[in-house]
Structure formats: structure tokens, C-alpha cells
Amino acid sequence: MRSLSSWGLVLCLSLLVSGCSLLELKLESGIEPLPQEQLSMRVFTREYASSFFAGVEQSADLILLRSDDLQSKSNALMWKINAEQTLGQTIFQVSPVAAMINTWAFTAQMAQFFDSGNGKALFGEQTQLAANTSQQLLADYERRMQGLMSKADFTANQQFIREYAMAHPLFDVSFPRVSAFNDWLSFRKIGEFDAVTTFGSVPEVMSDMSDRMAMLASQTPKLLGWKAELFALHSNINSKEVQQTLKDISETSAKFQKLMNESPQLMSELAVDLRRELTPLLVQLDASAERNLAQLSVERLALEKMVERERIALEQMVDRERQAVTKEADALVQRTVTQVFEELTGVIKSLILYIVLFLLVVFFAPLGLGVWLGKRIGLKQASMTKS
């Protein structure tokens, strides 16, 4: 009896230990981190953003410096603004694979746009500089991606990107485009439900959020400055009228001084001529100054509205990201609680079964053995009595 009790206790303890280990495994698996390949894609894609921004800004600044016409300067500013805004949209996507494909596709589209597309004459003689920079950026990104995947996968993805860039060219410098991720899923024969299996662990999600905020903090001042520069470039402020008026006043003053020295008797005639000449000039100057002040007021209001829109857009983006993180955290907690209760239910059922078996072995087995032994002894005594 003591031996059976000891064995039953050992079985119960083993069951509890195995159940707790299984529960711990289930809890840890509820927060699934990103695969190492996807995590590397995210890191390399976001590191590439610095090279992309530097290459586009340096080339655009050279074009601004070398160009004399207003349209080329305007296009150079729009290239910096739209290229960096579009890349910011491609690299910060939920899936690292989607970010990798869209960044690769946009870089290839921009290279094709300046090389043989609608942008091949966008900057006049300086367009070749933009084309060379875009090709270098594409080669840099492909070099980074080549180290993250097998040769066969890289060749297949590279072929897809080239075909996609030819089939979906960029039409103008505002770079309107659609995501290439769905086409890539069809190309790789991957179902939409299998495209994104996890958002990463909580530290990975928080790191992603931190990267987004850092990028916004560094890029927003530059983008606002370029937009203000573009706005000022196309404003209606005309300084030629003011300069001409000042020149006329200077010539009139010189003439007055000369006449003063040569003939004081002509002062009365000079005063009449001076009044007749200066009056329209002063009227013109006053009208020009009034127009310029009105234009400055309009531009100031437009700049304030633009800054307000950017601030509202930034607040909305931060709010959406915060809501997404909150929703994901709530779902994670719900899944964890569900898994805990499911595992506890299984453990309790198994424990009840083993307790029932233990009671059967401890109480009913000795009773049955005693009954059997009693019958055997009774049969032996009966046979001995007959003998």
C-alpha cells in the first residue's frame, strides 16, 4: 500500500511539472517575433534610406546651382520633396517584405523615369545627373538585397522588379504610384492570408514605432523648408519696379545737384520739373509697395496653412500608429489569456483523471484482492474439511 501511494504521488507531481512546462511554452509562443530574414530586411531597408536621401539631395542641389531657368529649379525642389516623401511611405510598412518590395520597386521606377521615361528631359542638360544618381541608388539597394537572399530568389525578384517598373512607369515628378506588394504575392504564388503572419514581438513593435518618430522628426523640417522655397520661387514678388524707381530718383538727385552748382537762378524751374518727375514715380512706388505688401500677406497666410496641414497630418499619423499599437497589444493580451485558460483546463482534466486512477489503485485494488484471497482461503478450508 505504501509503495502504491508513493508511485501515485510521483505520477501526480510529474503531471503537474509537465503541465506547467507546456503552459510556459504556450505563453512564450503567443508573442511570435519576426523571422531573422524579415528583421534583416527591415534593418537594411531603413539603413538604405540615409543613402537615398543623401544622393537625391546632393544631386538636386547641384541642379539648382547649375540651372538658370525657373522651371528646372522648381523641378529640382519637387524631386527632393516627392522622392523623400514617397520613400518614407515605402519603408515604413507593417510587413518588412512589403517594405522591401515597394522600396525596390520605387527605386527602379525612379531610375527608369529619368533614364527613358517622362523625366528624361526634366532638368534639361542636367537630367543625366539625376539619371546617374538614380541608377547608383538602384545598384546600391540591389547590392544590399543580394546579401539577404539566395541567388535564385534574388534573380527572380530582380526580374519581377524590372518588369514591374516597365509596366508601371512614373508619369511626373510628383511620383504617383500604387503598391507593388500584391503583384509580388501573385508572382510568388503566395496567398494574401499567408503574406503577414506576425507583427513581431512587443520590443520589435516599439522599435518600429521609434524609427518612425525619428524619421518624421528629421525629415519634416527639411520638407517644410523645401516647400517654402518652392512657394517663394513661384511667388509674384517683382523687385524690378522698385529698383527702377530708385534708379530714377538717384538720377534726378544727381541732376538737381549739378544744376544747383551751375545756376542758382534755375532753382524755380528745377523745382517745377522735379515735382512733375517725382510725382508719378512716388505714386508708382507706393502702388508697387502696396501690391508687394499684399502679396507678402497672402504668402504668409498660405505658408501658415501649409504648416498647419503638415502639423495636422503628423498628429493624425501619430494617432493612427498609437491606435494600431494599442489594438495589437489588446489582441495579444486576449490571445494570452485564452491560451492560459485552455492550458489550465487541460491540466485540470488530466489531474482529475490521475486522481481517479490513484483512488482506484489505493482503495479498490486492496479490497478486491482481499475478497479474492478470502474466497481462495474459504475454498481451501472447504476442501480440507471434506478430506
Coordinates of C-alpha atoms in Angstrom, one line a residue:
M1 CA 0.0 0.0 0.0
R2 CA 2.8 2.4 0.8
S3 CA 4.6 1.6 -2.4
L4 CA 1.4 2.2 -4.4
S5 CA 0.8 5.5 -2.7
S6 CA 4.4 6.6 -3.4
W7 CA 4.1 5.7 -7.1
G8 CA 0.8 7.6 -7.3
L9 CA 2.3 10.7 -5.8
V10 CA 5.2 10.6 -8.2
L11 CA 2.9 10.4 -11.1
C12 CA 0.8 13.4 -9.9
L13 CA 3.9 15.5 -9.4
S14 CA 5.3 14.6 -12.9
L15 CA 2.0 15.5 -14.5
L16 CA 1.9 18.9 -12.7
V17 CA 5.5 19.7 -13.8
S18 CA 4.9 18.7 -17.4
G19 CA 1.7 20.8 -17.5
C20 CA 3.5 23.9 -16.1
S21 CA 6.3 23.5 -18.7
L22 CA 3.8 23.2 -21.5
L23 CA 1.9 26.2 -20.2
E24 CA 5.2 28.2 -20.2
L25 CA 5.9 27.2 -23.8
K26 CA 2.4 28.2 -24.9
L27 CA 2.7 31.6 -23.3
E28 CA 6.1 32.3 -24.9
S29 CA 4.8 31.2 -28.3
G30 CA 1.9 33.6 -28.1
I31 CA 4.3 36.5 -28.9
E32 CA 5.8 35.5 -32.1
P33 CA 8.9 37.5 -33.2
L34 CA 9.8 38.4 -36.7
P35 CA 11.8 35.8 -38.6
Q36 CA 15.5 36.7 -38.8
E37 CA 15.3 37.2 -42.6
Q38 CA 12.5 39.7 -42.3
L39 CA 14.2 41.5 -39.5
S40 CA 17.3 41.8 -41.6
M41 CA 15.2 43.2 -44.5
R42 CA 13.8 45.9 -42.2
V43 CA 17.2 46.9 -40.9
F44 CA 18.9 47.1 -44.3
T45 CA 15.9 48.9 -46.0
R46 CA 15.9 51.6 -43.3
E47 CA 19.7 52.0 -43.4
Y48 CA 19.3 52.5 -47.2
A49 CA 17.1 55.5 -46.6
S50 CA 20.0 57.6 -45.4
S51 CA 22.0 56.8 -48.6
F52 CA 18.9 57.5 -50.7
F53 CA 18.2 60.9 -49.1
A54 CA 21.8 62.0 -49.3
G55 CA 22.1 61.0 -53.0
V56 CA 18.9 62.8 -54.1
E57 CA 19.6 65.9 -52.0
Q58 CA 23.2 66.3 -53.3
S59 CA 22.2 65.9 -57.0
A60 CA 19.1 68.2 -56.7
D61 CA 21.3 70.9 -55.0
L62 CA 23.8 70.6 -57.9
I63 CA 21.0 71.0 -60.4
L64 CA 19.7 74.1 -58.5
L65 CA 23.2 75.6 -58.5
R66 CA 23.8 75.0 -62.2
S67 CA 20.4 75.8 -63.6
D68 CA 19.3 79.3 -64.6
D69 CA 15.7 78.8 -65.6
L70 CA 12.9 78.8 -63.1
Q71 CA 11.3 75.5 -64.3
S72 CA 14.5 73.4 -63.7
K73 CA 14.9 74.8 -60.2
S74 CA 11.3 74.2 -59.5
N75 CA 11.6 70.6 -60.7
A76 CA 14.7 70.0 -58.6
L77 CA 12.9 71.1 -55.5
M78 CA 9.9 68.9 -56.3
W79 CA 12.2 65.9 -56.9
K80 CA 13.7 66.3 -53.4
I81 CA 10.3 66.7 -51.8
N82 CA 8.3 63.9 -53.6
A83 CA 11.2 61.4 -53.7
E84 CA 11.8 61.6 -49.9
Q85 CA 8.1 61.6 -49.1
T86 CA 7.5 58.5 -51.3
L87 CA 10.4 56.6 -49.9
G88 CA 9.2 57.4 -46.3
Q89 CA 5.9 55.8 -47.3
T90 CA 7.5 52.6 -48.7
I91 CA 10.0 51.8 -46.0
F92 CA 7.5 52.2 -43.1
Q93 CA 5.1 49.4 -43.8
V94 CA 3.8 46.7 -41.4
S95 CA 5.4 43.9 -43.3
P96 CA 9.2 44.1 -43.8
V97 CA 8.8 42.1 -47.0
A98 CA 6.2 44.6 -48.3
A99 CA 8.6 47.5 -47.4
M100 CA 11.5 45.7 -49.2
I101 CA 9.5 45.1 -52.4
N102 CA 8.0 48.6 -52.6
T103 CA 11.3 50.4 -51.8
W104 CA 13.0 48.3 -54.5
A105 CA 10.1 48.9 -57.0
F106 CA 10.1 52.7 -56.4
T107 CA 13.9 53.0 -56.8
A108 CA 13.7 51.1 -60.1
Q109 CA 10.7 53.2 -61.3
M110 CA 12.6 56.4 -60.5
A111 CA 15.7 55.2 -62.4
Q112 CA 13.5 54.3 -65.4
F113 CA 11.7 57.7 -65.1
F114 CA 14.9 59.7 -65.6
D115 CA 16.6 57.3 -68.0
S116 CA 14.0 56.7 -70.6
G117 CA 10.6 57.8 -69.2
N118 CA 8.8 61.1 -68.9
G119 CA 11.6 62.6 -66.8
K120 CA 14.4 62.2 -69.3
A121 CA 14.3 66.0 -70.1
L122 CA 13.0 67.2 -66.8
F123 CA 16.2 69.2 -65.9
G124 CA 17.4 70.0 -69.4
E125 CA 21.1 69.4 -69.7
Q126 CA 21.3 68.4 -66.0
T127 CA 18.9 65.4 -66.4
Q128 CA 21.8 63.0 -66.9
L129 CA 23.0 63.8 -63.4
A130 CA 19.6 62.7 -61.9
A131 CA 19.6 59.6 -64.1
N132 CA 23.1 58.6 -63.0
T133 CA 22.2 59.1 -59.3
S134 CA 19.0 57.0 -59.6
Q135 CA 20.9 54.2 -61.3
Q136 CA 23.5 54.3 -58.5
L137 CA 20.8 54.2 -55.8
L138 CA 19.2 51.2 -57.5
A139 CA 22.5 49.4 -57.7
D140 CA 23.2 50.1 -54.1
Y141 CA 19.8 48.7 -53.0
E142 CA 20.2 45.6 -55.1
R143 CA 23.7 45.0 -53.6
R144 CA 22.2 45.1 -50.1
M145 CA 19.3 42.8 -51.0
Q146 CA 21.7 40.3 -52.7
G147 CA 23.3 39.5 -49.4
L148 CA 19.9 38.7 -47.7
M149 CA 18.6 36.0 -50.1
S150 CA 19.7 33.2 -52.2
K151 CA 20.9 33.7 -55.7
A152 CA 17.8 32.1 -57.2
D153 CA 15.5 34.3 -55.1
F154 CA 17.4 37.4 -55.9
T155 CA 17.4 36.8 -59.6
A156 CA 13.6 36.1 -59.6
N157 CA 12.9 39.2 -57.5
Q158 CA 15.1 41.4 -59.7
Q159 CA 13.3 40.2 -62.9
F160 CA 10.0 40.9 -61.3
I161 CA 11.1 44.4 -60.3
R162 CA 12.3 45.2 -63.8
E163 CA 9.1 44.0 -65.4
Y164 CA 7.0 45.9 -62.8
A165 CA 8.9 49.2 -63.4
M166 CA 8.4 48.9 -67.2
A167 CA 4.7 48.0 -66.8
H168 CA 4.0 50.8 -64.1
P169 CA 6.1 53.8 -65.0
L170 CA 6.1 57.1 -63.1
F171 CA 4.3 59.8 -65.1
D172 CA 5.6 63.0 -63.5
V173 CA 7.8 64.3 -60.8
S174 CA 5.1 64.0 -58.1
F175 CA 5.7 60.2 -58.3
P176 CA 2.1 58.9 -58.0
R177 CA 2.3 55.1 -57.6
V178 CA 0.5 52.1 -56.2
S179 CA 1.9 49.3 -54.0
A180 CA 3.8 46.5 -55.8
F181 CA 3.3 44.0 -52.9
N182 CA 0.0 42.5 -54.3
D183 CA 1.6 41.9 -57.7
W184 CA 4.6 40.4 -56.0
L185 CA 2.4 38.0 -54.0
S186 CA 0.8 36.9 -57.2
F187 CA 4.2 36.5 -58.8
R188 CA 5.4 34.3 -55.9
K189 CA 2.0 32.4 -55.7
I190 CA 1.6 33.4 -52.0
G191 CA -1.9 33.8 -50.6
E192 CA -2.9 37.1 -49.0
F193 CA -3.7 35.4 -45.7
D194 CA -0.1 34.0 -45.6
A195 CA 1.6 37.3 -46.6
V196 CA 1.7 38.6 -43.0
T197 CA 1.9 36.0 -40.2
T198 CA 3.2 38.2 -37.4
F199 CA 3.8 41.8 -36.5
G200 CA 6.8 40.9 -34.3
S201 CA 7.3 40.9 -30.6
V202 CA 6.5 43.8 -28.4
P203 CA 10.1 45.2 -28.4
E204 CA 10.2 44.9 -32.2
V205 CA 6.9 46.8 -32.5
M206 CA 8.2 49.5 -30.1
S207 CA 11.5 49.8 -32.1
D208 CA 9.5 50.2 -35.3
M209 CA 7.5 53.0 -33.7
S210 CA 10.6 54.7 -32.5
D211 CA 12.2 54.6 -36.0
R212 CA 9.0 56.2 -37.5
M213 CA 9.1 59.0 -35.0
A214 CA 12.8 59.6 -35.6
M215 CA 12.3 59.7 -39.3
L216 CA 9.4 62.2 -39.0
A217 CA 11.5 64.4 -36.7
S218 CA 14.4 64.6 -39.1
Q219 CA 12.6 64.9 -42.4
T220 CA 9.7 67.2 -41.6
P221 CA 11.8 70.4 -41.1
K222 CA 13.6 69.8 -44.4
L223 CA 10.4 69.1 -46.3
L224 CA 8.8 72.2 -44.9
G225 CA 11.8 74.3 -45.9
W226 CA 11.9 73.0 -49.4
K227 CA 8.2 73.6 -49.8
A228 CA 8.6 77.2 -48.6
E229 CA 11.5 77.7 -51.0
L230 CA 9.4 76.3 -53.9
F231 CA 6.5 78.6 -52.9
A232 CA 8.8 81.6 -52.8
L233 CA 10.2 80.6 -56.2
H234 CA 6.8 80.9 -57.8
S235 CA 5.5 83.9 -55.9
N236 CA 4.6 87.2 -57.8
I237 CA 7.0 89.5 -55.9
N238 CA 8.7 91.7 -58.6
S239 CA 11.6 93.8 -57.5
K240 CA 12.4 95.3 -60.9
E241 CA 9.8 98.1 -60.5
V242 CA 11.3 99.1 -57.1
Q243 CA 14.8 99.1 -58.4
Q244 CA 13.8 101.2 -61.5
T245 CA 12.1 103.7 -59.2
L246 CA 15.2 104.0 -57.0
K247 CA 17.4 104.5 -60.1
D248 CA 15.2 107.3 -61.4
I249 CA 15.3 109.0 -58.0
S250 CA 19.1 108.8 -57.9
E251 CA 19.4 110.3 -61.4
T252 CA 17.1 113.1 -60.6
S253 CA 19.0 113.9 -57.4
A254 CA 22.3 114.0 -59.4
K255 CA 20.7 116.3 -61.9
F256 CA 19.4 118.6 -59.2
Q257 CA 22.9 118.8 -57.6
K258 CA 24.5 119.7 -60.8
L259 CA 22.0 122.5 -61.6
M260 CA 22.5 123.8 -58.0
N261 CA 26.2 124.2 -58.6
E262 CA 26.0 125.7 -62.1
S263 CA 23.0 128.1 -61.9
P264 CA 21.1 129.0 -58.8
Q265 CA 18.7 131.1 -61.0
L266 CA 17.2 127.9 -62.4
M267 CA 16.1 126.6 -59.0
S268 CA 12.5 127.6 -59.6
E269 CA 12.4 125.8 -62.9
L270 CA 14.1 122.8 -61.4
A271 CA 11.6 122.6 -58.6
V272 CA 8.8 122.5 -61.0
D273 CA 10.5 119.8 -63.1
L274 CA 11.4 117.8 -60.0
R275 CA 7.8 117.9 -58.7
R276 CA 6.5 116.9 -62.2
E277 CA 9.0 114.0 -62.4
L278 CA 8.9 112.7 -58.9
T279 CA 5.1 112.6 -58.5
P280 CA 4.4 109.7 -60.9
L281 CA 7.5 107.9 -59.5
L282 CA 6.3 108.2 -55.9
V283 CA 2.8 107.1 -57.0
Q284 CA 4.3 104.1 -58.8
L285 CA 6.5 103.3 -55.8
D286 CA 3.5 103.5 -53.4
A287 CA 1.4 101.2 -55.6
S288 CA 4.2 98.7 -56.0
A289 CA 4.9 98.7 -52.3
E290 CA 1.2 98.2 -51.6
R291 CA 1.0 95.3 -54.0
N292 CA 4.1 93.7 -52.6
L293 CA 2.8 94.0 -49.0
A294 CA -0.5 92.4 -50.0
Q295 CA 1.3 89.6 -51.8
L296 CA 3.5 89.0 -48.7
S297 CA 0.4 88.8 -46.6
V298 CA -1.2 86.3 -48.9
E299 CA 2.0 84.2 -49.0
R300 CA 2.3 84.4 -45.2
L301 CA -1.3 83.1 -44.8
A302 CA -0.6 80.3 -47.4
L303 CA 2.6 79.3 -45.5
E304 CA 0.7 79.2 -42.2
K305 CA -2.0 77.0 -43.8
M306 CA 0.6 74.7 -45.2
V307 CA 2.4 74.4 -41.8
E308 CA -1.0 73.7 -40.1
R309 CA -1.8 71.0 -42.6
E310 CA 1.5 69.3 -42.1
R311 CA 1.1 69.5 -38.3
I312 CA -2.4 68.0 -38.5
A313 CA -1.2 65.2 -40.8
L314 CA 1.6 64.5 -38.4
E315 CA -0.8 64.3 -35.4
Q316 CA -3.1 62.1 -37.4
M317 CA -0.3 59.7 -38.3
V318 CA 0.9 59.5 -34.7
D319 CA -2.7 58.9 -33.5
R320 CA -3.1 56.1 -36.1
E321 CA 0.1 54.4 -35.0
R322 CA -0.8 54.7 -31.4
Q323 CA -4.2 53.1 -32.0
A324 CA -2.6 50.3 -34.1
V325 CA -0.2 49.5 -31.3
T326 CA -3.0 49.6 -28.7
K327 CA -5.2 47.3 -30.8
E328 CA -2.3 44.9 -31.3
A329 CA -1.5 44.9 -27.5
D330 CA -5.2 44.2 -26.7
A331 CA -5.3 41.3 -29.1
L332 CA -2.1 39.9 -27.7
V333 CA -3.4 40.1 -24.1
Q334 CA -6.7 38.4 -25.3
R335 CA -4.8 35.6 -27.0
T336 CA -2.5 35.1 -24.0
V337 CA -5.5 34.8 -21.6
T338 CA -7.3 32.4 -23.9
Q339 CA -4.2 30.2 -24.2
V340 CA -3.7 30.2 -20.4
F341 CA -7.3 29.1 -19.7
E342 CA -7.2 26.4 -22.4
E343 CA -3.9 25.0 -20.9
L344 CA -5.2 25.2 -17.3
T345 CA -8.4 23.3 -18.4
G346 CA -6.3 20.5 -20.0
V347 CA -4.1 20.3 -16.9
I348 CA -7.1 20.1 -14.5
K349 CA -8.7 17.4 -16.6
S350 CA -5.6 15.3 -16.7
L351 CA -5.1 15.8 -12.9
I352 CA -8.7 14.6 -12.2
L353 CA -8.1 11.5 -14.3
Y354 CA -4.9 10.6 -12.5
I355 CA -6.6 11.2 -9.1
V356 CA -9.4 8.9 -10.0
L357 CA -6.9 6.2 -11.1
F358 CA -5.0 6.8 -7.9
L359 CA -8.1 6.3 -5.8
L360 CA -8.9 3.1 -7.7
V361 CA -5.5 1.7 -7.1
V362 CA -5.3 2.7 -3.4
F363 CA -8.8 1.8 -2.2
F364 CA -10.5 -0.6 -4.6
A365 CA -7.5 -2.7 -5.6
P366 CA -6.7 -3.9 -1.9
L367 CA -10.4 -4.5 -1.4
G368 CA -10.7 -6.7 -4.5
L369 CA -7.5 -8.5 -3.6
G370 CA -8.9 -9.2 -0.1
V371 CA -12.1 -10.6 -1.4
W372 CA -10.3 -12.8 -3.8
L373 CA -7.9 -14.1 -1.1
G374 CA -10.9 -14.7 1.2
K375 CA -12.6 -16.8 -1.5
R376 CA -9.4 -18.8 -2.1
I377 CA -8.9 -19.5 1.6
G378 CA -12.6 -20.5 2.0
L379 CA -12.3 -22.9 -0.9
K380 CA -9.1 -24.5 0.6
Q381 CA -10.7 -24.9 4.0
A382 CA -13.8 -26.4 2.5
S383 CA -11.7 -28.9 0.6
M384 CA -9.7 -29.8 3.7
T385 CA -12.9 -30.3 5.6
K386 CA -14.2 -32.8 3.1
S387 CA -11.0 -34.6 3.1

